[in-house]
Amino acid sequence: MSKSKLSYYKEIQEQIENTVTMRSVFKVYDGIVFEKDSNLTCPFCGRKGAFVLRSKRCDCYKCSRSYNVFTYYEEKFGGDFFAAKISLARDFGIMPADKAEEILEKRRKEGKLVPSFSEKKIVDQEMVKRLNKQDKWNEAERQTEDVIDNVYTAMSRVSMLTEAQYKHLLTARNLTIDRIAKDYFRMPKTYINKVREEFMDTLVKDINKHYGYTVDTLIGVPGFYRDEKSGKVTMVPVSGGIAIKSRTANGKISGFQTRNYSYINADNGSYDIVVDEKVEDEDKKKKNSKYSWFSSPRRNEGVSSRTCVDVLFPPNKKMRRQLYITEGKFKAEAIVKACLSPVISLPGVTQWKGVLDPQISYIQKNILEIKDIFICFDADIGVNLRVYNAFAGMAEEVLKNHKELNVFVLVWDERFGKGMDDAINANNDNKVKRVRIGEYLAEYKKFIEELEGKYDINGFDIYYRKTKEKVKKSELFEIYKEKVLIPLKVELKK
C-alpha cells in the first residue's frame, strides 16, 4: 500500500475516532438510547448496573465485554478492523458510499474478511450530533503524574481508615501493616454536601502545606472538577468506603478505586464486608458492595481516571526473577506475599491493551531482569469463554513483545479456590500447576471443538452467556476437566 493511501486511511480513522461515539453506534445499529453513562443494564448479558458507557468505549463488569466503535462493529457484523473502519466511514458520511462499497467489494473478491452487513445504513447526521453532545465536556488538561501522586497521597494522609476497616484488611484480607499503610485509606461519604465541603477544606490546606498547591491545582486530577454554577473546585460524590490505590511500576499513584460498603455481619463477628453501620437488608448489602473508580469525566474541567494498572513488589529486595499478571488488587496482594515476586494487577481481564506492556518493559529495564511470566486469572476460565478470549489475546501479545521470556499460565481445579488468592489462603497453592502458553492453548482448542460438536456452538466466537441455554456450567466443567485439566496432568479435587 502506497504512503498516500496509508495517509488517507489514517485520516479516515482519525475522523471516525473524533466524530463517532459508542452512544451513536448503539443508536444506529441497535436502536438503543442510553440517557446516562454508568450503572446501566448491559445490552449483551442483561446484568443491571454493570455497564458503563464512555465516549470511545463501553465496558461491562459482569460479562467483561469491552468495545470501541471499531471492535463493536467487527463483533456485530464480522469482518476485520479495516473493513469495520471503511463501513463506519460509509455509514457516518465520512467516506462516499460508492467508494466504500468499491473497497469492500474488492476485498470480498480477494477473499478477505468483510462485514456480513453490507448495505449502506442511512444515518441521521443531526441525530448523531445530538448524541455526541452528551459525550463532550469541557475537559481539563491532565495534571502531571507527580501532581496526581501528591494529591492522592494527601487524601490518604487526611483520611485514615476506621478501626473496622483496618481490622478487615488485617484479618479477612491478610494484609500486612506496611501494605495497609501504603495503599489503603478511608474515603468519606462525599455525597453528603457538608462532608464533601469539610473534606475539600482539609485537603486543600494539606496540599498547600506540603506542596504549595492551591485549590486550582486539583483541576486536572481525576475525581475533581469545577462546579458550573458556583465556579468552585469540588470533587465527585462518593458513597464512602475503603479506597484502594493503584501504583505504576515507578511507584507513583495513578488512581484509586473505592470499595463501597454498607453492611457488617456483627452477629458472627465476620468482617468480610465492613462499613460504618449495620444494615439488615441483604439485598441492600449486595447492591452497595462494589468498586468504583475516582474519576470525573463529562464534568466541567474534569478528567477521566483512564485504565489504571497496579504494580506490587514484595518488601524483600531479593525478588525472584518472575512476574505475575492477575486481575484484582486483593489477588495481587496474596500473590506478592506468597510468591515474593512482582505482580501486575489489571482492573479487568479485558483491560490490558496499551497499559500492560509499558509496565513489563519498565520492570525489565529499571528494577528486575525477569525470566518467567505467569498469567493467573480465575480458575473458572474453563467455563467462562469471555475470560479465556481476553486471556488468549493478552498471552499472544506478551509472547510477541517479549520473546526472550518464558510465559506460563497457572492452572488449577476451581474446587481448590476460584481465585489465586482463594487457593493461597486455603493452602492449596501446591495444587496450582504452571503450563506453557502454547500447551494450554492447544488443549483448550480441543475443549472448544468438543463444544462445537456436541452442542452446535460456534466456539471462539461465543461467550459463556450464550451457552447457558444449551449447556449447564457443571457440564462445561466436566468437558473442560476431560479435555484440558486431565491431559495437562492438573491435580483434581476428589
Short mmCIF file of N, CA and C in Angstrom, two decimals, residues 148-216:
data_model
loop_
_atom_site.label_atom_id
_atom_site.label_comp_id
_atom_site.label_asym_id
_atom_site.label_seq_id
_atom_site.Cartn_x
_atom_site.Cartn_y
_atom_site.Cartn_z
N ILE A 148 -0.60 14.31 40.49
CA ILE A 148 -1.65 13.33 40.80
C ILE A 148 -1.23 12.46 41.98
N ASP A 149 0.02 12.02 41.97
CA ASP A 149 0.54 11.21 43.07
C ASP A 149 0.50 11.97 44.39
N ASN A 150 0.91 13.22 44.36
CA ASN A 150 0.93 14.04 45.58
C ASN A 150 -0.47 14.28 46.14
N VAL A 151 -1.43 14.56 45.25
CA VAL A 151 -2.80 14.84 45.70
C VAL A 151 -3.41 13.60 46.33
N TYR A 152 -3.24 12.44 45.70
CA TYR A 152 -3.81 11.21 46.26
C TYR A 152 -3.10 10.80 47.55
N THR A 153 -1.81 11.10 47.64
CA THR A 153 -1.09 10.85 48.90
C THR A 153 -1.66 11.72 50.01
N ALA A 154 -1.95 12.97 49.68
CA ALA A 154 -2.54 13.88 50.67
C ALA A 154 -3.92 13.41 51.10
N MET A 155 -4.70 12.88 50.18
CA MET A 155 -6.03 12.37 50.53
C MET A 155 -5.93 11.25 51.55
N SER A 156 -4.96 10.37 51.36
CA SER A 156 -4.80 9.27 52.31
C SER A 156 -4.27 9.76 53.65
N ARG A 157 -3.54 10.87 53.61
CA ARG A 157 -2.97 11.42 54.85
C ARG A 157 -4.04 12.06 55.72
N VAL A 158 -5.05 12.64 55.09
CA VAL A 158 -6.06 13.37 55.87
C VAL A 158 -7.30 12.51 56.16
N SER A 159 -7.31 11.26 55.70
CA SER A 159 -8.49 10.42 55.92
C SER A 159 -8.05 8.99 56.25
N MET A 160 -7.81 8.74 57.51
CA MET A 160 -7.34 7.44 57.96
C MET A 160 -8.47 6.41 57.97
N LEU A 161 -8.09 5.14 57.88
CA LEU A 161 -9.06 4.05 57.95
C LEU A 161 -9.76 4.02 59.31
N THR A 162 -11.01 3.58 59.32
CA THR A 162 -11.69 3.36 60.59
C THR A 162 -11.13 2.08 61.22
N GLU A 163 -11.40 1.88 62.48
CA GLU A 163 -10.92 0.68 63.16
C GLU A 163 -11.46 -0.59 62.51
N ALA A 164 -12.74 -0.57 62.12
CA ALA A 164 -13.36 -1.74 61.49
C ALA A 164 -12.75 -2.02 60.13
N GLN A 165 -12.49 -0.97 59.36
CA GLN A 165 -11.88 -1.15 58.05
C GLN A 165 -10.46 -1.70 58.18
N TYR A 166 -9.73 -1.17 59.13
CA TYR A 166 -8.35 -1.63 59.36
C TYR A 166 -8.34 -3.10 59.76
N LYS A 167 -9.25 -3.47 60.65
CA LYS A 167 -9.31 -4.86 61.10
C LYS A 167 -9.69 -5.80 59.97
N HIS A 168 -10.58 -5.34 59.10
CA HIS A 168 -10.99 -6.13 57.94
C HIS A 168 -9.79 -6.43 57.04
N LEU A 169 -9.00 -5.42 56.73
CA LEU A 169 -7.85 -5.60 55.86
C LEU A 169 -6.78 -6.47 56.51
N LEU A 170 -6.66 -6.34 57.82
CA LEU A 170 -5.63 -7.09 58.55
C LEU A 170 -6.00 -8.56 58.72
N THR A 171 -7.26 -8.84 58.98
CA THR A 171 -7.68 -10.21 59.29
C THR A 171 -8.31 -10.93 58.10
N ALA A 172 -9.35 -10.33 57.52
CA ALA A 172 -10.05 -11.00 56.42
C ALA A 172 -9.22 -11.02 55.14
N ARG A 173 -8.45 -9.97 54.92
CA ARG A 173 -7.65 -9.88 53.70
C ARG A 173 -6.19 -10.28 53.91
N ASN A 174 -5.80 -10.51 55.15
CA ASN A 174 -4.44 -10.96 55.48
C ASN A 174 -3.34 -10.03 54.98
N LEU A 175 -3.60 -8.73 55.02
CA LEU A 175 -2.59 -7.77 54.59
C LEU A 175 -1.67 -7.41 55.76
N THR A 176 -0.45 -7.04 55.45
CA THR A 176 0.48 -6.63 56.50
C THR A 176 0.21 -5.17 56.87
N ILE A 177 0.72 -4.78 58.02
CA ILE A 177 0.55 -3.40 58.48
C ILE A 177 1.17 -2.42 57.47
N ASP A 178 2.34 -2.77 56.95
CA ASP A 178 3.02 -1.90 55.98
C ASP A 178 2.21 -1.74 54.70
N ARG A 179 1.62 -2.84 54.21
CA ARG A 179 0.84 -2.78 52.98
C ARG A 179 -0.40 -1.92 53.17
N ILE A 180 -1.05 -2.06 54.31
CA ILE A 180 -2.25 -1.26 54.59
C ILE A 180 -1.90 0.22 54.64
N ALA A 181 -0.81 0.54 55.33
CA ALA A 181 -0.40 1.94 55.48
C ALA A 181 -0.05 2.56 54.13
N LYS A 182 0.49 1.76 53.23
CA LYS A 182 0.95 2.28 51.95
C LYS A 182 -0.18 2.54 50.97
N ASP A 183 -1.14 1.64 50.88
CA ASP A 183 -2.07 1.68 49.75
C ASP A 183 -3.56 1.73 50.10
N TYR A 184 -3.92 1.94 51.37
CA TYR A 184 -5.34 1.92 51.73
C TYR A 184 -5.67 3.11 52.64
N PHE A 185 -6.82 3.71 52.40
CA PHE A 185 -7.28 4.78 53.28
C PHE A 185 -8.80 4.84 53.24
N ARG A 186 -9.37 5.68 54.07
CA ARG A 186 -10.83 5.80 54.15
C ARG A 186 -11.32 6.89 53.21
N MET A 187 -12.31 6.56 52.40
CA MET A 187 -12.94 7.56 51.55
C MET A 187 -14.22 8.02 52.23
N PRO A 188 -14.33 9.29 52.59
CA PRO A 188 -15.54 9.78 53.28
C PRO A 188 -16.77 9.73 52.37
N LYS A 189 -17.94 9.89 52.98
CA LYS A 189 -19.21 9.90 52.23
C LYS A 189 -19.41 11.28 51.63
N THR A 190 -18.73 11.53 50.53
CA THR A 190 -18.75 12.88 49.96
C THR A 190 -20.02 13.19 49.17
N TYR A 191 -20.95 12.22 49.11
CA TYR A 191 -22.25 12.56 48.52
C TYR A 191 -23.05 13.45 49.47
N ILE A 192 -22.61 13.54 50.72
CA ILE A 192 -23.22 14.46 51.69
C ILE A 192 -22.50 15.80 51.57
N ASN A 193 -23.22 16.85 51.24
CA ASN A 193 -22.60 18.15 50.94
C ASN A 193 -21.66 18.63 52.02
N LYS A 194 -22.10 18.56 53.27
CA LYS A 194 -21.29 19.06 54.37
C LYS A 194 -19.99 18.27 54.50
N VAL A 195 -20.08 16.95 54.34
CA VAL A 195 -18.88 16.10 54.43
C VAL A 195 -17.92 16.43 53.29
N ARG A 196 -18.46 16.63 52.10
CA ARG A 196 -17.62 16.95 50.94
C ARG A 196 -16.90 18.29 51.14
N GLU A 197 -17.63 19.28 51.61
CA GLU A 197 -17.03 20.60 51.81
C GLU A 197 -15.94 20.55 52.88
N GLU A 198 -16.18 19.84 53.97
CA GLU A 198 -15.18 19.73 55.04
C GLU A 198 -13.94 18.99 54.55
N PHE A 199 -14.16 17.92 53.77
CA PHE A 199 -13.03 17.17 53.26
C PHE A 199 -12.20 18.01 52.29
N MET A 200 -12.88 18.78 51.42
CA MET A 200 -12.17 19.63 50.48
C MET A 200 -11.34 20.67 51.21
N ASP A 201 -11.89 21.29 52.25
CA ASP A 201 -11.15 22.30 53.01
C ASP A 201 -9.90 21.69 53.64
N THR A 202 -10.05 20.51 54.24
CA THR A 202 -8.92 19.84 54.89
C THR A 202 -7.86 19.46 53.86
N LEU A 203 -8.30 18.96 52.70
CA LEU A 203 -7.37 18.53 51.66
C LEU A 203 -6.58 19.71 51.10
N VAL A 204 -7.27 20.81 50.83
CA VAL A 204 -6.59 21.98 50.25
C VAL A 204 -5.55 22.53 51.22
N LYS A 205 -5.86 22.55 52.50
CA LYS A 205 -4.88 23.00 53.50
C LYS A 205 -3.65 22.09 53.50
N ASP A 206 -3.88 20.78 53.36
CA ASP A 206 -2.77 19.82 53.38
C ASP A 206 -1.88 19.97 52.15
N ILE A 207 -2.47 20.06 50.95
CA ILE A 207 -1.63 20.16 49.74
C ILE A 207 -0.91 21.50 49.68
N ASN A 208 -1.49 22.52 50.29
CA ASN A 208 -0.82 23.81 50.34
C ASN A 208 0.37 23.75 51.29
N LYS A 209 0.19 23.09 52.42
CA LYS A 209 1.26 22.96 53.42
C LYS A 209 2.42 22.12 52.91
N HIS A 210 2.13 20.99 52.27
CA HIS A 210 3.18 20.06 51.88
C HIS A 210 3.77 20.32 50.50
N TYR A 211 2.97 20.88 49.58
CA TYR A 211 3.46 21.03 48.20
C TYR A 211 3.33 22.44 47.65
N GLY A 212 2.68 23.32 48.39
CA GLY A 212 2.48 24.68 47.89
C GLY A 212 1.38 24.77 46.84
N TYR A 213 0.54 23.75 46.74
CA TYR A 213 -0.55 23.74 45.77
C TYR A 213 -1.71 24.61 46.26
N THR A 214 -2.51 25.09 45.30
CA THR A 214 -3.75 25.79 45.62
C THR A 214 -4.92 24.89 45.23
N VAL A 215 -6.13 25.34 45.50
CA VAL A 215 -7.30 24.55 45.16
C VAL A 215 -7.41 24.33 43.65
N ASP A 216 -6.92 25.29 42.86
CA ASP A 216 -6.99 25.15 41.40
C ASP A 216 -6.05 24.07 40.88
#
